[in-house]
Amino acid sequence: MKVIAFAVLLLLSGCIVENDTVDTADAYSEIYASIQFKARQCGNQPAYPLLVPENPPSYGTRLCSLSIIRQDCPFTNYPLFCVEMFGIDLPGIGP
């Protein structure tokens, strides 16, 4: 019985998600590099800035920057996936 309890604890301990964040300045750098790349590619960009929260989750930051780069032209809005930076979990998306 002790072996089963130990095995269950061992398996569950590997499933703990870490609170991994990105420094605010690094997040701005990554997001705005993506925006500049897409703006050069498309010739336009949204008329409003994308605000980055303090120390956003790394998953949300990466998802946002990659979604910006991969979206189709014209580049008129930021992807919905960017809300993941604010800790808002989209159903079916995220760790």
Tab-separated table of N, CA, C and O in Angstrom:
chain	number	residue	atom	x	y	z
A	1	MET	N	0.822	-1.194	0.000
A	1	MET	CA	0.000	0.000	0.000
A	1	MET	C	0.864	1.256	0.000
A	1	MET	O	0.525	2.227	-0.649
A	2	LYS	N	1.967	1.240	0.758
A	2	LYS	CA	2.866	2.390	0.807
A	2	LYS	C	3.518	2.645	-0.545
A	2	LYS	O	3.759	3.780	-0.918
A	3	VAL	N	3.784	1.580	-1.269
A	3	VAL	CA	4.408	1.712	-2.585
A	3	VAL	C	3.462	2.416	-3.554
A	3	VAL	O	3.872	3.284	-4.319
A	4	ILE	N	2.193	2.073	-3.498
A	4	ILE	CA	1.194	2.713	-4.372
A	4	ILE	C	1.061	4.186	-4.023
A	4	ILE	O	1.036	5.044	-4.913
A	5	ALA	N	0.997	4.517	-2.752
A	5	ALA	CA	0.884	5.913	-2.325
A	5	ALA	C	2.109	6.701	-2.767
A	5	ALA	O	1.997	7.835	-3.250
A	6	PHE	N	3.282	6.121	-2.635
A	6	PHE	CA	4.510	6.783	-3.070
A	6	PHE	C	4.512	7.002	-4.581
A	6	PHE	O	4.888	8.071	-5.065
A	7	ALA	N	4.071	6.008	-5.337
A	7	ALA	CA	4.026	6.120	-6.793
A	7	ALA	C	3.065	7.223	-7.228
A	7	ALA	O	3.362	7.992	-8.147
A	8	VAL	N	1.916	7.320	-6.572
A	8	VAL	CA	0.942	8.362	-6.896
A	8	VAL	C	1.525	9.737	-6.595
A	8	VAL	O	1.418	10.667	-7.407
A	9	LEU	N	2.157	9.892	-5.445
A	9	LEU	CA	2.779	11.175	-5.101
A	9	LEU	C	3.887	11.536	-6.074
A	9	LEU	O	4.041	12.698	-6.463
A	10	LEU	N	4.660	10.575	-6.489
A	10	LEU	CA	5.738	10.804	-7.443
A	10	LEU	C	5.183	11.257	-8.790
A	10	LEU	O	5.699	12.200	-9.398
A	11	LEU	N	4.140	10.624	-9.245
A	11	LEU	CA	3.531	11.001	-10.522
A	11	LEU	C	2.890	12.386	-10.463
A	11	LEU	O	3.004	13.172	-11.391
A	12	LEU	N	2.213	12.698	-9.384
A	12	LEU	CA	1.541	13.987	-9.257
A	12	LEU	C	2.512	15.136	-9.050
A	12	LEU	O	2.229	16.267	-9.422
A	13	SER	N	3.668	14.867	-8.481
A	13	SER	CA	4.630	15.945	-8.244
A	13	SER	C	5.194	16.486	-9.551
A	13	SER	O	5.602	17.635	-9.624
A	14	GLY	N	5.206	15.709	-10.602
A	14	GLY	CA	5.687	16.165	-11.897
A	14	GLY	C	4.667	17.009	-12.638
A	14	GLY	O	4.975	17.600	-13.665
A	15	CYS	N	3.453	17.124	-12.134
A	15	CYS	CA	2.388	17.855	-12.817
A	15	CYS	C	2.188	19.265	-12.274
A	15	CYS	O	1.265	19.951	-12.670
A	16	ILE	N	3.020	19.692	-11.360
A	16	ILE	CA	2.864	21.016	-10.771
A	16	ILE	C	3.385	22.060	-11.752
A	16	ILE	O	4.522	21.981	-12.217
A	17	VAL	N	2.560	23.044	-12.062
A	17	VAL	CA	2.935	24.105	-12.991
A	17	VAL	C	3.625	25.207	-12.211
A	17	VAL	O	3.127	25.678	-11.197
A	18	GLU	N	4.786	25.619	-12.697
A	18	GLU	CA	5.518	26.694	-12.042
A	18	GLU	C	4.965	28.046	-12.451
A	18	GLU	O	4.440	28.210	-13.550
A	19	ASN	N	5.094	29.018	-11.570
A	19	ASN	CA	4.680	30.381	-11.872
A	19	ASN	C	5.855	31.059	-12.564
A	19	ASN	O	6.694	31.688	-11.922
A	20	ASP	N	5.953	30.928	-13.868
A	20	ASP	CA	7.059	31.430	-14.655
A	20	ASP	C	6.664	32.763	-15.280
A	20	ASP	O	5.702	32.820	-16.049
A	21	THR	N	7.386	33.813	-14.956
A	21	THR	CA	7.075	35.134	-15.491
A	21	THR	C	8.270	35.695	-16.251
A	21	THR	O	9.389	35.201	-16.144
A	22	VAL	N	8.006	36.769	-17.005
A	22	VAL	CA	9.027	37.461	-17.784
A	22	VAL	C	9.164	38.857	-17.191
A	22	VAL	O	8.164	39.484	-16.825
A	23	ASP	N	10.385	39.347	-17.102
A	23	ASP	CA	10.609	40.709	-16.663
A	23	ASP	C	9.841	41.656	-17.595
A	23	ASP	O	9.788	41.435	-18.802
A	24	THR	N	9.251	42.688	-17.038
A	24	THR	CA	8.402	43.602	-17.806
A	24	THR	C	9.149	44.197	-19.001
A	24	THR	O	8.613	44.241	-20.111
A	25	ALA	N	10.374	44.635	-18.792
A	25	ALA	CA	11.156	45.227	-19.885
A	25	ALA	C	11.423	44.207	-20.987
A	25	ALA	O	11.344	44.531	-22.184
A	26	ASP	N	11.725	42.969	-20.609
A	26	ASP	CA	11.952	41.916	-21.606
A	26	ASP	C	10.673	41.592	-22.361
A	26	ASP	O	10.701	41.331	-23.570
A	27	ALA	N	9.548	41.606	-21.663
A	27	ALA	CA	8.263	41.339	-22.318
A	27	ALA	C	7.951	42.439	-23.335
A	27	ALA	O	7.533	42.145	-24.461
A	28	TYR	N	8.146	43.695	-22.955
A	28	TYR	CA	7.942	44.798	-23.902
A	28	TYR	C	8.840	44.638	-25.114
A	28	TYR	O	8.404	44.813	-26.260
A	29	SER	N	10.089	44.295	-24.890
A	29	SER	CA	11.040	44.122	-25.983
A	29	SER	C	10.577	43.031	-26.953
A	29	SER	O	10.595	43.216	-28.169
A	30	GLU	N	10.167	41.898	-26.404
A	30	GLU	CA	9.725	40.779	-27.247
A	30	GLU	C	8.447	41.118	-28.016
A	30	GLU	O	8.352	40.885	-29.220
A	31	ILE	N	7.474	41.698	-27.325
A	31	ILE	CA	6.197	42.011	-27.966
A	31	ILE	C	6.385	43.083	-29.042
A	31	ILE	O	5.891	42.953	-30.167
A	32	TYR	N	7.121	44.138	-28.720
A	32	TYR	CA	7.269	45.216	-29.689
A	32	TYR	C	8.195	44.853	-30.842
A	32	TYR	O	8.057	45.380	-31.943
A	33	ALA	N	9.119	43.915	-30.653
A	33	ALA	CA	9.896	43.393	-31.779
A	33	ALA	C	8.967	42.646	-32.736
A	33	ALA	O	9.088	42.774	-33.966
A	34	SER	N	8.030	41.885	-32.190
A	34	SER	CA	7.050	41.167	-33.026
A	34	SER	C	6.157	42.149	-33.779
A	34	SER	O	5.867	41.958	-34.962
A	35	ILE	N	5.722	43.195	-33.090
A	35	ILE	CA	4.860	44.202	-33.719
A	35	ILE	C	5.608	44.905	-34.848
A	35	ILE	O	5.065	45.091	-35.947
A	36	GLN	N	6.864	45.282	-34.619
A	36	GLN	CA	7.648	45.954	-35.662
A	36	GLN	C	7.870	45.045	-36.858
A	36	GLN	O	7.779	45.478	-38.012
A	37	PHE	N	8.162	43.772	-36.602
A	37	PHE	CA	8.355	42.817	-37.691
A	37	PHE	C	7.091	42.719	-38.542
A	37	PHE	O	7.145	42.792	-39.775
A	38	LYS	N	5.956	42.549	-37.881
A	38	LYS	CA	4.692	42.385	-38.615
A	38	LYS	C	4.313	43.680	-39.329
A	38	LYS	O	3.785	43.639	-40.449
A	39	ALA	N	4.569	44.827	-38.717
A	39	ALA	CA	4.261	46.110	-39.349
A	39	ALA	C	5.097	46.301	-40.615
A	39	ALA	O	4.579	46.784	-41.634
A	40	ARG	N	6.362	45.918	-40.586
A	40	ARG	CA	7.200	46.009	-41.799
A	40	ARG	C	6.693	45.053	-42.863
A	40	ARG	O	6.677	45.376	-44.046
A	41	GLN	N	6.278	43.881	-42.461
A	41	GLN	CA	5.794	42.871	-43.408
A	41	GLN	C	4.478	43.288	-44.055
A	41	GLN	O	4.291	43.112	-45.260
A	42	CYS	N	3.573	43.859	-43.257
A	42	CYS	CA	2.233	44.180	-43.749
A	42	CYS	C	2.102	45.624	-44.234
A	42	CYS	O	1.187	45.939	-44.985
A	43	GLY	N	2.959	46.502	-43.756
A	43	GLY	CA	2.850	47.903	-44.144
A	43	GLY	C	1.870	48.683	-43.277
A	43	GLY	O	1.579	49.838	-43.572
A	44	ASN	N	1.359	48.068	-42.252
A	44	ASN	CA	0.454	48.756	-41.322
A	44	ASN	C	0.487	48.044	-39.976
A	44	ASN	O	1.043	46.967	-39.856
A	45	GLN	N	-0.103	48.706	-38.973
A	45	GLN	CA	-0.218	48.101	-37.647
A	45	GLN	C	-1.415	48.711	-36.954
A	45	GLN	O	-1.942	49.731	-37.403
A	46	PRO	N	-1.876	48.093	-35.874
A	46	PRO	CA	-3.025	48.650	-35.152
A	46	PRO	C	-2.756	50.096	-34.723
A	46	PRO	O	-1.622	50.470	-34.427
A	47	ALA	N	-3.802	50.885	-34.693
A	47	ALA	CA	-3.684	52.305	-34.363
A	47	ALA	C	-3.631	52.543	-32.859
A	47	ALA	O	-3.641	53.683	-32.413
A	48	TYR	N	-3.578	51.495	-32.075
A	48	TYR	CA	-3.541	51.616	-30.621
A	48	TYR	C	-2.404	50.752	-30.078
A	48	TYR	O	-2.033	49.746	-30.676
A	49	PRO	N	-1.810	51.161	-28.951
A	49	PRO	CA	-0.690	50.387	-28.398
A	49	PRO	C	-1.175	49.123	-27.685
A	49	PRO	O	-2.311	49.043	-27.245
A	50	LEU	N	-0.288	48.170	-27.593
A	50	LEU	CA	-0.557	46.962	-26.810
A	50	LEU	C	0.171	47.125	-25.482
A	50	LEU	O	1.396	47.182	-25.430
A	51	LEU	N	-0.582	47.266	-24.409
A	51	LEU	CA	0.003	47.431	-23.088
A	51	LEU	C	0.407	46.071	-22.535
A	51	LEU	O	-0.329	45.096	-22.666
A	52	VAL	N	1.571	46.033	-21.926
A	52	VAL	CA	2.085	44.799	-21.347
A	52	VAL	C	2.001	44.926	-19.826
A	52	VAL	O	2.468	45.909	-19.261
A	53	PRO	N	1.411	43.952	-19.135
A	53	PRO	CA	1.301	44.027	-17.676
A	53	PRO	C	2.653	43.817	-16.997
A	53	PRO	O	3.611	43.360	-17.622
A	54	GLU	N	2.713	44.130	-15.721
A	54	GLU	CA	3.930	43.908	-14.927
A	54	GLU	C	4.242	42.414	-14.856
A	54	GLU	O	3.385	41.619	-14.504
A	55	ASN	N	5.454	42.065	-15.205
A	55	ASN	CA	5.944	40.682	-15.118
A	55	ASN	C	4.908	39.668	-15.604
A	55	ASN	O	4.432	38.831	-14.827
A	56	PRO	N	4.573	39.719	-16.887
A	56	PRO	CA	3.548	38.812	-17.402
A	56	PRO	C	4.031	37.360	-17.426
A	56	PRO	O	5.241	37.099	-17.415
A	57	PRO	N	3.101	36.423	-17.479
A	57	PRO	CA	3.489	35.008	-17.587
A	57	PRO	C	4.271	34.771	-18.878
A	57	PRO	O	3.949	35.345	-19.926
A	58	SER	N	5.298	33.954	-18.796
A	58	SER	CA	6.121	33.708	-19.985
A	58	SER	C	5.310	33.037	-21.087
A	58	SER	O	5.484	33.340	-22.266
A	59	TYR	N	4.403	32.134	-20.707
A	59	TYR	CA	3.582	31.464	-21.719
A	59	TYR	C	2.745	32.478	-22.499
A	59	TYR	O	2.702	32.451	-23.720
A	60	GLY	N	2.086	33.387	-21.798
A	60	GLY	CA	1.250	34.389	-22.454
A	60	GLY	C	2.055	35.331	-23.331
A	60	GLY	O	1.620	35.723	-24.418
A	61	THR	N	3.254	35.686	-22.869
A	61	THR	CA	4.118	36.582	-23.645
A	61	THR	C	4.558	35.911	-24.938
A	61	THR	O	4.483	36.508	-26.014
A	62	ARG	N	5.002	34.665	-24.835
A	62	ARG	CA	5.453	33.941	-26.035
A	62	ARG	C	4.290	33.692	-26.997
A	62	ARG	O	4.427	33.854	-28.204
A	63	LEU	N	3.152	33.321	-26.431
A	63	LEU	CA	1.977	33.066	-27.267
A	63	LEU	C	1.566	34.329	-28.020
A	63	LEU	O	1.264	34.286	-29.212
A	64	CYS	N	1.582	35.462	-27.343
A	64	CYS	CA	1.201	36.725	-27.967
A	64	CYS	C	2.176	37.094	-29.083
A	64	CYS	O	1.762	37.417	-30.200
A	65	SER	N	3.469	37.051	-28.796
A	65	SER	CA	4.447	37.466	-29.806
A	65	SER	C	4.416	36.542	-31.030
A	65	SER	O	4.470	37.015	-32.171
A	66	LEU	N	4.293	35.238	-30.803
A	66	LEU	CA	4.218	34.317	-31.944
A	66	LEU	C	2.918	34.474	-32.722
A	66	LEU	O	2.905	34.362	-33.955
A	67	SER	N	1.830	34.766	-32.032
A	67	SER	CA	0.544	34.980	-32.708
A	67	SER	C	0.572	36.231	-33.560
A	67	SER	O	-0.020	36.263	-34.644
A	68	ILE	N	1.249	37.256	-33.084
A	68	ILE	CA	1.390	38.485	-33.878
A	68	ILE	C	2.143	38.179	-35.169
A	68	ILE	O	1.717	38.563	-36.260
A	69	ILE	N	3.249	37.480	-35.045
A	69	ILE	CA	4.077	37.173	-36.222
A	69	ILE	C	3.332	36.296	-37.222
A	69	ILE	O	3.448	36.483	-38.429
A	70	ARG	N	2.526	35.364	-36.744
A	70	ARG	CA	1.869	34.395	-37.633
A	70	ARG	C	0.538	34.855	-38.221
A	70	ARG	O	0.021	34.214	-39.122
A	71	GLN	N	-0.014	35.959	-37.739
A	71	GLN	CA	-1.321	36.361	-38.270
A	71	GLN	C	-1.194	36.933	-39.680
A	71	GLN	O	-0.125	37.368	-40.100
A	72	ASP	N	-2.299	36.904	-40.388
A	72	ASP	CA	-2.328	37.379	-41.768
A	72	ASP	C	-2.381	38.904	-41.824
A	72	ASP	O	-2.814	39.562	-40.889
A	73	CYS	N	-1.927	39.438	-42.959
A	73	CYS	CA	-2.070	40.868	-43.224
A	73	CYS	C	-3.498	41.106	-43.717
A	73	CYS	O	-4.094	40.210	-44.301
A	74	PRO	N	-4.073	42.242	-43.520
A	74	PRO	CA	-3.520	43.443	-42.897
A	74	PRO	C	-3.464	43.288	-41.380
A	74	PRO	O	-4.278	42.594	-40.765
A	75	PHE	N	-2.488	43.942	-40.798
A	75	PHE	CA	-2.236	43.884	-39.357
A	75	PHE	C	-2.975	45.053	-38.714
A	75	PHE	O	-2.437	46.122	-38.496
A	76	THR	N	-4.256	44.831	-38.403
A	76	THR	CA	-5.091	45.912	-37.879
A	76	THR	C	-5.480	45.725	-36.412
A	76	THR	O	-5.904	46.682	-35.773
A	77	ASN	N	-5.351	44.508	-35.882
A	77	ASN	CA	-5.695	44.221	-34.491
A	77	ASN	C	-4.693	43.238	-33.914
A	77	ASN	O	-4.056	42.481	-34.644
A	78	TYR	N	-4.593	43.234	-32.607
A	78	TYR	CA	-3.735	42.264	-31.937
A	78	TYR	C	-4.514	40.972	-31.746
A	78	TYR	O	-5.730	40.993	-31.572
A	79	PRO	N	-3.832	39.836	-31.777
A	79	PRO	CA	-4.522	38.547	-31.626
A	79	PRO	C	-5.182	38.395	-30.259
A	79	PRO	O	-4.703	38.923	-29.252
A	80	LEU	N	-6.258	37.663	-30.230
A	80	LEU	CA	-6.965	37.370	-28.988
A	80	LEU	C	-6.059	36.665	-27.981
A	80	LEU	O	-6.193	36.844	-26.778
A	81	PHE	N	-5.100	35.905	-28.473
A	81	PHE	CA	-4.196	35.169	-27.596
A	81	PHE	C	-3.379	36.082	-26.690
A	81	PHE	O	-2.846	35.642	-25.681
A	82	CYS	N	-3.286	37.362	-27.014
A	82	CYS	CA	-2.508	38.299	-26.190
A	82	CYS	C	-3.130	38.513	-24.816
A	82	CYS	O	-2.443	38.962	-23.895
A	83	VAL	N	-4.394	38.174	-24.631
A	83	VAL	CA	-4.996	38.321	-23.297
A	83	VAL	C	-4.391	37.341	-22.306
A	83	VAL	O	-4.493	37.544	-21.104
A	84	GLU	N	-3.725	36.301	-22.785
A	84	GLU	CA	-3.046	35.347	-21.901
A	84	GLU	C	-1.945	36.032	-21.097
A	84	GLU	O	-1.572	35.578	-20.032
A	85	MET	N	-1.412	37.162	-21.599
A	85	MET	CA	-0.389	37.906	-20.859
A	85	MET	C	-0.950	38.491	-19.570
A	85	MET	O	-0.215	38.794	-18.642
A	86	PHE	N	-2.253	38.713	-19.527
A	86	PHE	CA	-2.895	39.326	-18.377
A	86	PHE	C	-3.411	38.287	-17.383
A	86	PHE	O	-4.140	38.614	-16.452
A	87	GLY	N	-3.043	37.030	-17.603
A	87	GLY	CA	-3.467	35.975	-16.691
A	87	GLY	C	-4.881	35.500	-16.946
A	87	GLY	O	-5.464	34.788	-16.135
A	88	ILE	N	-5.459	35.898	-18.064
A	88	ILE	CA	-6.803	35.448	-18.439
A	88	ILE	C	-6.645	34.173	-19.249
A	88	ILE	O	-6.062	34.182	-20.330
A	89	ASP	N	-7.104	33.073	-18.720
A	89	ASP	CA	-6.985	31.794	-19.402
A	89	ASP	C	-8.092	31.625	-20.411
A	89	ASP	O	-9.272	31.643	-20.060
A	90	LEU	N	-7.705	31.451	-21.671
A	90	LEU	CA	-8.678	31.151	-22.709
A	90	LEU	C	-8.968	29.654	-22.664
A	90	LEU	O	-8.068	28.844	-22.518
A	91	PRO	N	-10.235	29.275	-22.775
A	91	PRO	CA	-10.581	27.848	-22.723
A	91	PRO	C	-9.858	27.058	-23.811
A	91	PRO	O	-9.852	27.437	-24.978
A	92	GLY	N	-9.222	25.968	-23.425
A	92	GLY	CA	-8.552	25.110	-24.375
A	92	GLY	C	-7.160	25.585	-24.774
A	92	GLY	O	-6.505	24.967	-25.578
A	93	ILE	N	-6.719	26.703	-24.206
A	93	ILE	CA	-5.402	27.255	-24.528
A	93	ILE	C	-4.615	27.353	-23.231
A	93	ILE	O	-5.154	27.648	-22.190
A	94	GLY	N	-3.341	27.147	-23.306
A	94	GLY	CA	-2.502	27.381	-22.126
A	94	GLY	C	-2.076	26.126	-21.421
A	94	GLY	O	-2.573	25.042	-21.688
A	95	PRO	N	-1.102	26.342	-20.527
A	95	PRO	CA	-0.551	25.184	-19.811
A	95	PRO	C	-1.500	24.659	-18.756
A	95	PRO	O	-2.420	25.260	-18.345
